[in-house]
Amino acid sequence: MLSSSENIEKLISELANLPGVGRKSAGRLAYHIANTPKEKIDSLISAIKNVSENIKRCKTCFTLSDGDICNICANENRNKKQIMVVENERDLLAYENVGEYKGVYHVLGGALSPLTGIGPNELKIKELMMRLKDDIEEVIIATNSSVEGETTATYLAKLIKPLNIKVTRIASGVPVGGDIENIDEVTLLRAFNGRLTL
Amino acid sequence: MLSSSENIEKLISELANLPGVGRKSAGRLAYHIANTPKEKIDSLISAIKNVSENIKRCKTCFTLSDGDICNICANENRNKKQIMVVENERDLLAYENVGEYKGVYHVLGGALSPLTGIGPNELKIKELMMRLKDDIEEVIIATNSSVEGETTATYLAKLIKPLNIKVTRIASGVPVGGDIENIDEVTLLRAFNGRLTL
């Protein structure tokens, strides 16, 4: 298929490479870009450029950061004695959106997956253990509840428990608004085993 | 909400302004951009720039074009005597994706909508009438089947018919794969009235 313009066609192909963007939405985005005043698109371009050229990893927690230390680690109001371990920065953002958690994070950069060759050395586990030499009160393991996430959680718990630091795992169970009849057996078993006294 | 980086935060806001992109997908896109090699992002940026800075409107059909005349109007294999009138370039692309139509297009730039102040002068109707002075065999009106699209179709048909040019309207009816029980009455009536002999 060839659209009326090669520039548009090229932009559609580029946009369709982005995660979650199919050819149809890429087309809609391309036409939006063509029909939007240049100044607005310039500010989009400079935002993309700033991220692509200047973003770093925080030297403490390894999330994306503008400087050597990210805004969360640099924030004096955050409790540095509570560390939530997440797989990636999207999970961190999901928890930040909730707004309840006031501790800091540690971004592993993935989860243990022997099949695809991701072992402890591929993740920021050594770096996490270094952080635990300080006075830490709790490590909250918030990896996904996938096989890889669970394996990682078990592995980390075994490493950290001997240090006499409280290790917790985020709860697994029926999602809010979820229909019990549609939920898989493993989740229901977890929900049952993790039941709380009212 | 503040993410760990102001650059990321700014990019998320910019991306969330795009049509069909919510804050959640904007976040996913921003992290993808941060984690993608600079060269790949540079080619995305230059594609956006090329469209934003260089795109024009075809002087014949008013779709988006790299030069004064778009690739479709410049294509010698397209039948210049058949003109499909569409509301915008996204509708043109939808028909191009089908690949069946071999004529040319005319992009109105919207549909008549007295309530929002869009009259015949706001659309490329005068320009369409100019094109009809050439030897044209058929005008296919492919505006949407919304109230505005139907109004525009009726208006154009009234203008064009006296010129002794065949005017057609794309068929309206049950979409392929559509469940009759879930389809509105107006569409069903059209499907009935437009029934074809097998």
Tab-separated table of C-alpha atoms in Angstrom:
chain	number	residue	atom	x	y	z
A	1	MET	CA	0.000	0.000	0.000
A	2	LEU	CA	1.263	3.472	-0.858
A	3	SER	CA	-0.332	6.584	0.562
A	4	SER	CA	-0.448	9.840	-1.363
A	5	SER	CA	2.876	10.945	0.148
A	6	GLU	CA	6.158	9.094	0.718
A	7	ASN	CA	6.931	11.217	3.777
A	8	ILE	CA	3.636	10.162	5.350
A	9	GLU	CA	4.253	6.545	4.379
A	10	LYS	CA	7.689	6.618	6.050
A	11	LEU	CA	6.292	8.202	9.203
A	12	ILE	CA	3.534	5.583	9.396
A	13	SER	CA	6.152	2.811	9.198
A	14	GLU	CA	8.246	4.438	11.933
A	15	LEU	CA	5.240	4.950	14.228
A	16	ALA	CA	3.987	1.408	13.627
A	17	ASN	CA	7.278	0.144	15.155
A	18	LEU	CA	6.363	1.660	18.513
A	19	PRO	CA	4.903	-0.721	21.116
A	20	GLY	CA	1.114	-0.922	21.053
A	21	VAL	CA	0.799	1.124	17.844
A	22	GLY	CA	-0.693	-0.731	14.859
A	23	ARG	CA	-0.748	0.514	11.273
A	24	LYS	CA	-4.190	2.032	11.700
A	25	SER	CA	-3.320	4.132	14.736
A	26	ALA	CA	0.048	4.961	13.133
A	27	GLY	CA	-1.902	6.399	10.191
A	28	ARG	CA	-4.119	8.438	12.464
A	29	LEU	CA	-1.057	9.764	14.322
A	30	ALA	CA	0.766	10.602	11.065
A	31	TYR	CA	-2.190	12.589	9.746
A	32	HIS	CA	-2.505	14.323	13.087
A	33	ILE	CA	1.160	15.323	12.874
A	34	ALA	CA	0.674	16.578	9.301
A	35	ASN	CA	-2.317	18.678	10.351
A	36	THR	CA	-0.847	20.138	13.541
A	37	PRO	CA	0.971	23.518	13.586
A	38	LYS	CA	4.749	23.127	13.315
A	39	GLU	CA	5.408	24.736	16.720
A	40	LYS	CA	3.416	22.072	18.554
A	41	ILE	CA	5.226	19.283	16.727
A	42	ASP	CA	8.551	20.973	17.491
A	43	SER	CA	7.819	20.725	21.190
A	44	LEU	CA	6.957	17.028	20.782
A	45	ILE	CA	10.210	16.493	18.867
A	46	SER	CA	12.292	18.254	21.493
A	47	ALA	CA	10.660	16.189	24.259
A	48	ILE	CA	11.547	12.982	22.378
A	49	LYS	CA	15.087	14.263	21.761
A	50	ASN	CA	15.629	15.221	25.407
A	51	VAL	CA	14.679	11.755	26.558
A	52	SER	CA	16.596	9.958	23.837
A	53	GLU	CA	19.802	11.959	24.296
A	54	ASN	CA	19.918	12.893	27.962
A	55	ILE	CA	18.255	10.184	29.983
A	56	LYS	CA	20.444	8.206	32.375
A	57	ARG	CA	19.992	5.493	34.967
A	58	CYS	CA	19.866	6.568	38.621
A	59	LYS	CA	23.091	5.363	40.303
A	60	THR	CA	21.162	4.265	43.371
A	61	CYS	CA	17.938	2.637	42.175
A	62	PHE	CA	18.609	2.261	38.388
A	63	THR	CA	15.378	3.826	37.236
A	64	LEU	CA	15.410	6.401	34.428
A	65	SER	CA	16.707	9.733	35.626
A	66	ASP	CA	17.727	13.168	34.360
A	67	GLY	CA	20.858	13.273	36.515
A	68	ASP	CA	23.024	10.815	38.437
A	69	ILE	CA	20.362	10.488	41.133
A	70	CYS	CA	16.655	10.302	40.242
A	71	ASN	CA	13.981	12.597	41.663
A	72	ILE	CA	12.636	9.873	43.930
A	73	CYS	CA	15.996	8.955	45.508
A	74	ALA	CA	16.840	12.667	45.846
A	75	ASN	CA	13.534	13.462	47.580
A	76	GLU	CA	14.116	14.065	51.308
A	77	ASN	CA	10.539	13.150	52.148
A	78	ARG	CA	10.900	9.580	50.918
A	79	ASN	CA	11.733	6.878	53.445
A	80	LYS	CA	15.136	5.519	52.430
A	81	LYS	CA	14.790	2.571	54.814
A	82	GLN	CA	11.999	1.001	52.781
A	83	ILE	CA	12.963	-0.346	49.337
A	84	MET	CA	10.424	-1.643	46.812
A	85	VAL	CA	12.025	-3.958	44.264
A	86	VAL	CA	10.378	-3.760	40.810
A	87	GLU	CA	11.204	-5.335	37.460
A	88	ASN	CA	11.221	-2.120	35.430
A	89	GLU	CA	10.457	1.597	35.457
A	90	ARG	CA	6.896	1.076	34.144
A	91	ASP	CA	6.058	-0.900	37.283
A	92	LEU	CA	7.635	1.868	39.355
A	93	LEU	CA	5.418	4.418	37.591
A	94	ALA	CA	2.346	2.251	38.228
A	95	TYR	CA	3.062	2.336	41.969
A	96	GLU	CA	3.855	6.056	41.880
A	97	ASN	CA	0.461	6.628	40.240
A	98	VAL	CA	-1.180	5.007	43.273
A	99	GLY	CA	0.559	7.634	45.391
A	100	GLU	CA	0.479	5.639	48.630
A	101	TYR	CA	4.055	4.376	48.804
A	102	LYS	CA	6.534	6.755	50.408
A	103	GLY	CA	9.693	4.632	50.330
A	104	VAL	CA	12.239	4.294	47.522
A	105	TYR	CA	12.662	1.757	44.711
A	106	HIS	CA	15.157	-0.630	43.177
A	107	VAL	CA	14.746	-1.413	39.483
A	108	LEU	CA	16.084	-4.893	38.654
A	109	GLY	CA	15.904	-4.465	34.884
A	110	GLY	CA	13.852	-7.631	34.354
A	111	ALA	CA	13.203	-10.943	36.088
A	112	LEU	CA	15.107	-14.221	36.354
A	113	SER	CA	14.423	-16.361	33.300
A	114	PRO	CA	16.855	-19.278	32.850
A	115	LEU	CA	15.195	-20.210	29.539
A	116	THR	CA	16.051	-16.891	27.903
A	117	GLY	CA	19.430	-16.692	29.630
A	118	ILE	CA	18.617	-14.048	32.227
A	119	GLY	CA	20.419	-15.017	35.421
A	120	PRO	CA	21.191	-13.029	38.596
A	121	ASN	CA	24.164	-11.337	36.914
A	122	GLU	CA	21.937	-9.836	34.217
A	123	LEU	CA	19.830	-8.074	36.868
A	124	LYS	CA	20.781	-5.368	39.371
A	125	ILE	CA	20.789	-7.872	42.255
A	126	LYS	CA	24.388	-7.317	43.358
A	127	GLU	CA	23.609	-3.603	43.489
A	128	LEU	CA	20.527	-4.279	45.631
A	129	MET	CA	22.579	-6.330	48.086
A	130	MET	CA	25.066	-3.421	48.336
A	131	ARG	CA	22.217	-1.078	49.275
A	132	LEU	CA	21.142	-3.467	52.033
A	133	LYS	CA	24.409	-2.831	53.889
A	134	ASP	CA	22.867	0.466	55.011
A	135	ASP	CA	20.241	0.550	57.736
A	136	ILE	CA	17.237	-0.881	55.808
A	137	GLU	CA	13.982	-1.830	57.553
A	138	GLU	CA	11.959	-3.490	54.806
A	139	VAL	CA	12.378	-4.808	51.284
A	140	ILE	CA	9.061	-5.111	49.423
A	141	ILE	CA	9.312	-7.480	46.466
A	142	ALA	CA	6.937	-6.187	43.791
A	143	THR	CA	7.985	-8.293	40.805
A	144	ASN	CA	5.155	-9.517	38.544
A	145	SER	CA	3.157	-12.575	39.511
A	146	SER	CA	4.388	-14.385	36.376
A	147	VAL	CA	6.604	-17.479	36.657
A	148	GLU	CA	9.691	-15.293	36.171
A	149	GLY	CA	8.517	-12.699	38.682
A	150	GLU	CA	7.754	-15.387	41.286
A	151	THR	CA	11.111	-17.091	40.747
A	152	THR	CA	12.853	-13.760	41.206
A	153	ALA	CA	10.858	-13.058	44.373
A	154	THR	CA	11.770	-16.443	45.907
A	155	TYR	CA	15.426	-16.001	44.939
A	156	LEU	CA	15.624	-12.513	46.461
A	157	ALA	CA	13.815	-13.562	49.643
A	158	LYS	CA	16.365	-16.346	50.189
A	159	LEU	CA	19.236	-13.900	49.720
A	160	ILE	CA	17.850	-11.149	51.947
A	161	LYS	CA	16.271	-13.031	54.875
A	162	PRO	CA	19.656	-14.050	56.431
A	163	LEU	CA	20.483	-10.322	56.738
A	164	ASN	CA	17.659	-9.960	59.288
A	165	ILE	CA	15.790	-7.477	57.120
A	166	LYS	CA	12.007	-7.759	56.865
A	167	VAL	CA	11.143	-9.059	53.377
A	168	THR	CA	7.563	-8.727	52.100
A	169	ARG	CA	5.817	-9.633	48.862
A	170	ILE	CA	2.889	-7.668	47.385
A	171	ALA	CA	-0.418	-9.533	47.804
A	172	SER	CA	-1.748	-11.782	45.073
A	173	GLY	CA	-5.487	-12.419	44.728
A	174	VAL	CA	-8.726	-11.428	43.043
A	175	PRO	CA	-8.341	-8.045	41.301
A	176	VAL	CA	-10.791	-5.347	42.408
A	177	GLY	CA	-13.854	-5.513	40.150
A	178	GLY	CA	-12.854	-9.023	39.029
A	179	ASP	CA	-15.536	-11.671	38.537
A	180	ILE	CA	-14.659	-14.707	40.649
A	181	GLU	CA	-16.135	-17.126	38.106
A	182	ASN	CA	-13.706	-15.877	35.457
A	183	ILE	CA	-10.554	-16.017	37.548
A	184	ASP	CA	-8.018	-18.839	37.191
A	185	GLU	CA	-7.536	-21.486	39.869
A	186	VAL	CA	-4.028	-20.428	40.938
A	187	THR	CA	-5.181	-16.890	41.644
A	188	LEU	CA	-8.236	-18.142	43.541
A	189	LEU	CA	-6.058	-20.447	45.638
A	190	ARG	CA	-3.797	-17.514	46.490
A	191	ALA	CA	-6.778	-15.341	47.336
A	192	PHE	CA	-8.037	-18.098	49.651
A	193	ASN	CA	-4.685	-18.740	51.318
A	194	GLY	CA	-4.019	-15.038	51.746
A	195	ARG	CA	-7.451	-14.287	53.247
A	196	LEU	CA	-7.580	-11.509	55.835
A	197	THR	CA	-9.565	-11.411	59.076
A	198	LEU	CA	-12.253	-8.721	58.974
B	1	MET	CA	2.123	12.461	39.796
B	2	LEU	CA	5.830	12.920	39.186
B	3	SER	CA	7.933	10.227	37.604
B	4	SER	CA	11.580	9.803	38.487
B	5	SER	CA	12.621	12.142	35.637
B	6	GLU	CA	11.276	15.507	34.489
B	7	ASN	CA	12.280	14.782	30.888
B	8	ILE	CA	10.220	11.594	30.930
B	9	GLU	CA	7.326	13.419	32.575
B	10	LYS	CA	7.379	16.097	29.875
B	11	LEU	CA	7.500	13.500	27.097
B	12	ILE	CA	4.562	11.618	28.620
B	13	SER	CA	2.509	14.838	28.644
B	14	GLU	CA	3.392	15.552	25.003
B	15	LEU	CA	2.558	12.018	23.868
B	16	ALA	CA	-0.698	11.988	25.823
B	17	ASN	CA	-1.847	14.941	23.679
B	18	LEU	CA	-1.801	12.746	20.563
B	19	PRO	CA	-5.136	11.318	19.408
B	20	GLY	CA	-5.927	7.884	20.863
B	21	VAL	CA	-2.974	7.947	23.268
B	22	GLY	CA	-3.877	7.897	26.958
B	23	ARG	CA	-1.499	8.525	29.865
B	24	LYS	CA	-0.809	4.821	30.268
B	25	SER	CA	0.220	4.207	26.656
B	26	ALA	CA	2.105	7.535	26.673
B	27	GLY	CA	4.126	6.164	29.595
B	28	ARG	CA	4.854	2.933	27.763
B	29	LEU	CA	5.936	4.882	24.665
B	30	ALA	CA	8.133	7.239	26.709
B	31	TYR	CA	9.942	4.336	28.378
B	32	HIS	CA	10.328	2.651	25.017
B	33	ILE	CA	11.926	5.829	23.660
B	34	ALA	CA	14.256	6.039	26.674
B	35	ASN	CA	15.337	2.415	26.214
B	36	THR	CA	15.805	2.478	22.418
B	37	PRO	CA	19.201	3.246	20.814
B	38	LYS	CA	19.566	6.910	19.843
B	39	GLU	CA	19.959	6.127	16.113
B	40	LYS	CA	16.536	4.487	15.908
B	41	ILE	CA	14.897	7.411	17.676
B	42	ASP	CA	16.747	9.817	15.351
B	43	SER	CA	15.095	8.189	12.365
B	44	LEU	CA	11.674	8.503	14.063
B	45	ILE	CA	12.399	12.171	14.780
B	46	SER	CA	13.448	12.898	11.202
B	47	ALA	CA	10.300	11.181	9.873
B	48	ILE	CA	8.160	13.390	12.130
B	49	LYS	CA	10.137	16.472	11.094
B	50	ASN	CA	9.820	15.710	7.372
B	51	VAL	CA	6.063	15.450	7.645
B	52	SER	CA	5.671	18.466	9.914
B	53	GLU	CA	7.899	20.749	7.821
B	54	ASN	CA	7.481	19.591	4.239
B	55	ILE	CA	4.000	18.218	3.800
B	56	LYS	CA	1.698	20.137	1.460
B	57	ARG	CA	-1.792	19.746	0.072
B	58	CYS	CA	-2.122	18.330	-3.449
B	59	LYS	CA	-3.291	21.168	-5.727
B	60	THR	CA	-5.725	18.849	-7.494
B	61	CYS	CA	-7.310	16.638	-4.832
B	62	PHE	CA	-6.206	18.398	-1.587
B	63	THR	CA	-4.883	15.312	0.124
B	64	LEU	CA	-1.517	15.400	1.890
B	65	SER	CA	1.338	15.373	-0.578
B	66	ASP	CA	5.123	15.734	-0.771
B	67	GLY	CA	4.981	18.000	-3.821
B	68	ASP	CA	2.389	20.154	-5.581
B	69	ILE	CA	0.690	17.044	-6.962
B	70	CYS	CA	0.212	13.910	-4.843
B	71	ASN	CA	1.380	10.430	-5.824
B	72	ILE	CA	-2.150	9.311	-6.632
B	73	CYS	CA	-3.012	12.228	-8.955
B	74	ALA	CA	0.434	11.908	-10.588
B	75	ASN	CA	-0.001	8.163	-11.201
B	76	GLU	CA	-0.668	7.526	-14.904
B	77	ASN	CA	-2.392	4.236	-14.144
B	78	ARG	CA	-5.188	5.878	-12.170
B	79	ASN	CA	-8.440	6.686	-13.946
B	80	LYS	CA	-8.781	10.482	-13.841
B	81	LYS	CA	-12.404	10.303	-15.007
B	82	GLN	CA	-13.574	8.709	-11.769
B	83	ILE	CA	-13.439	10.901	-8.645
B	84	MET	CA	-14.144	9.606	-5.145
B	85	VAL	CA	-15.107	12.404	-2.770
B	86	VAL	CA	-13.961	11.769	0.833
B	87	GLU	CA	-14.090	13.873	3.974
B	88	ASN	CA	-10.415	13.571	4.878
B	89	GLU	CA	-7.140	11.856	4.045
B	90	ARG	CA	-7.720	9.083	6.612
B	91	ASP	CA	-10.797	7.973	4.661
B	92	LEU	CA	-8.733	8.109	1.463
B	93	LEU	CA	-6.122	5.854	3.093
B	94	ALA	CA	-8.851	3.434	4.201
B	95	TYR	CA	-9.990	3.043	0.578
B	96	GLU	CA	-6.394	2.798	-0.656
B	97	ASN	CA	-5.841	-0.034	1.827
B	98	VAL	CA	-8.674	-1.943	0.160
B	99	GLY	CA	-6.719	-1.635	-3.094
B	100	GLU	CA	-9.733	-2.057	-5.403
B	101	TYR	CA	-10.374	1.546	-6.429
B	102	LYS	CA	-8.334	2.762	-9.399
B	103	GLY	CA	-9.755	6.270	-9.838
B	104	VAL	CA	-8.638	9.480	-8.114
B	105	TYR	CA	-9.894	11.318	-5.025
B	106	HIS	CA	-11.134	14.670	-3.851
B	107	VAL	CA	-10.617	15.534	-0.159
B	108	LEU	CA	-13.299	17.931	1.097
B	109	GLY	CA	-11.586	18.685	4.398
B	110	GLY	CA	-14.658	17.797	6.479
B	111	ALA	CA	-18.428	17.617	6.105
B	112	LEU	CA	-21.219	20.195	6.139
B	113	SER	CA	-22.235	20.977	9.702
B	114	PRO	CA	-24.349	24.118	10.091
B	115	LEU	CA	-24.309	23.743	13.897
B	116	THR	CA	-20.528	24.082	14.111
B	117	GLY	CA	-20.396	26.690	11.337
B	118	ILE	CA	-19.033	24.508	8.541
B	119	GLY	CA	-20.764	25.571	5.332
B	120	PRO	CA	-19.927	24.869	1.671
B	121	ASN	CA	-17.267	27.605	1.669
B	122	GLU	CA	-15.304	25.893	4.428
B	123	LEU	CA	-14.971	22.743	2.297
B	124	LYS	CA	-13.214	22.210	-1.056
B	125	ILE	CA	-16.546	22.108	-2.917
B	126	LYS	CA	-15.854	24.981	-5.314
B	127	GLU	CA	-12.599	23.220	-6.223
B	128	LEU	CA	-14.491	19.973	-6.859
B	129	MET	CA	-16.910	21.755	-9.196
B	130	MET	CA	-13.913	23.203	-11.093
B	131	ARG	CA	-12.568	19.666	-11.626
B	132	LEU	CA	-15.917	18.573	-13.020
B	133	LYS	CA	-15.445	20.903	-16.008
B	134	ASP	CA	-13.075	18.279	-17.385
B	135	ASP	CA	-14.393	15.090	-18.939
B	136	ILE	CA	-15.519	13.226	-15.779
B	137	GLU	CA	-17.549	10.007	-15.928
B	138	GLU	CA	-18.441	9.339	-12.313
B	139	VAL	CA	-18.342	11.043	-8.942
B	140	ILE	CA	-18.497	8.579	-6.024
B	141	ILE	CA	-19.583	10.261	-2.808
B	142	ALA	CA	-17.840	8.449	0.040
B	143	THR	CA	-18.523	10.792	2.939
B	144	ASN	CA	-19.317	9.140	6.282
B	145	SER	CA	-22.800	7.860	6.979
B	146	SER	CA	-23.148	10.326	9.877
B	147	VAL	CA	-25.732	13.131	9.751
B	148	GLU	CA	-23.047	15.536	8.475
B	149	GLY	CA	-21.764	13.059	5.905
B	150	GLU	CA	-25.283	12.363	4.607
B	151	THR	CA	-26.096	16.086	4.419
B	152	THR	CA	-22.909	16.666	2.438
B	153	ALA	CA	-23.721	13.764	0.099
B	154	THR	CA	-27.228	15.110	-0.611
B	155	TYR	CA	-25.864	18.625	-1.143
B	156	LEU	CA	-23.175	17.452	-3.574
B	157	ALA	CA	-25.564	15.193	-5.491
B	158	LYS	CA	-27.904	18.166	-6.054
B	159	LEU	CA	-24.999	20.285	-7.336
B	160	ILE	CA	-23.497	17.650	-9.626
B	161	LYS	CA	-26.535	15.902	-11.168
B	162	PRO	CA	-27.473	18.873	-13.433
B	163	LEU	CA	-24.011	18.528	-15.053
B	164	ASN	CA	-25.042	15.147	-16.463
B	165	ILE	CA	-22.295	13.335	-14.578
B	166	LYS	CA	-23.092	9.989	-12.947
B	167	VAL	CA	-23.198	10.496	-9.171
B	168	THR	CA	-23.018	7.444	-6.888
B	169	ARG	CA	-23.000	6.966	-3.124
B	170	ILE	CA	-21.138	4.133	-1.360
B	171	ALA	CA	-23.550	1.477	-0.065
B	172	SER	CA	-24.879	1.611	3.473
B	173	GLY	CA	-25.954	-1.586	5.253
B	174	VAL	CA	-24.967	-4.376	7.606
B	175	PRO	CA	-21.164	-4.461	8.088
B	176	VAL	CA	-19.509	-7.760	7.179
B	177	GLY	CA	-19.357	-9.921	10.311
B	178	GLY	CA	-22.000	-7.745	11.965
B	179	ASP	CA	-24.716	-9.341	14.077
B	180	ILE	CA	-28.111	-8.296	12.738
B	181	GLU	CA	-29.679	-8.308	16.208
B	182	ASN	CA	-27.184	-5.680	17.385
B	183	ILE	CA	-27.541	-3.304	14.456
B	184	ASP	CA	-29.574	-0.096	14.687
B	185	GLU	CA	-32.897	0.338	12.870
B	186	VAL	CA	-31.723	2.992	10.406
B	187	THR	CA	-28.911	0.765	9.173
B	188	LEU	CA	-31.250	-2.234	8.888
B	189	LEU	CA	-33.767	-0.174	6.896
B	190	ARG	CA	-30.981	0.876	4.515
B	191	ALA	CA	-29.771	-2.701	4.196
B	192	PHE	CA	-33.333	-3.726	3.328
B	193	ASN	CA	-33.959	-0.924	0.855
B	194	GLY	CA	-30.585	-1.436	-0.791
B	195	ARG	CA	-31.019	-5.211	-1.155
B	196	LEU	CA	-29.403	-6.776	-4.216
B	197	THR	CA	-30.803	-9.522	-6.455
B	198	LEU	CA	-28.750	-12.723	-6.189
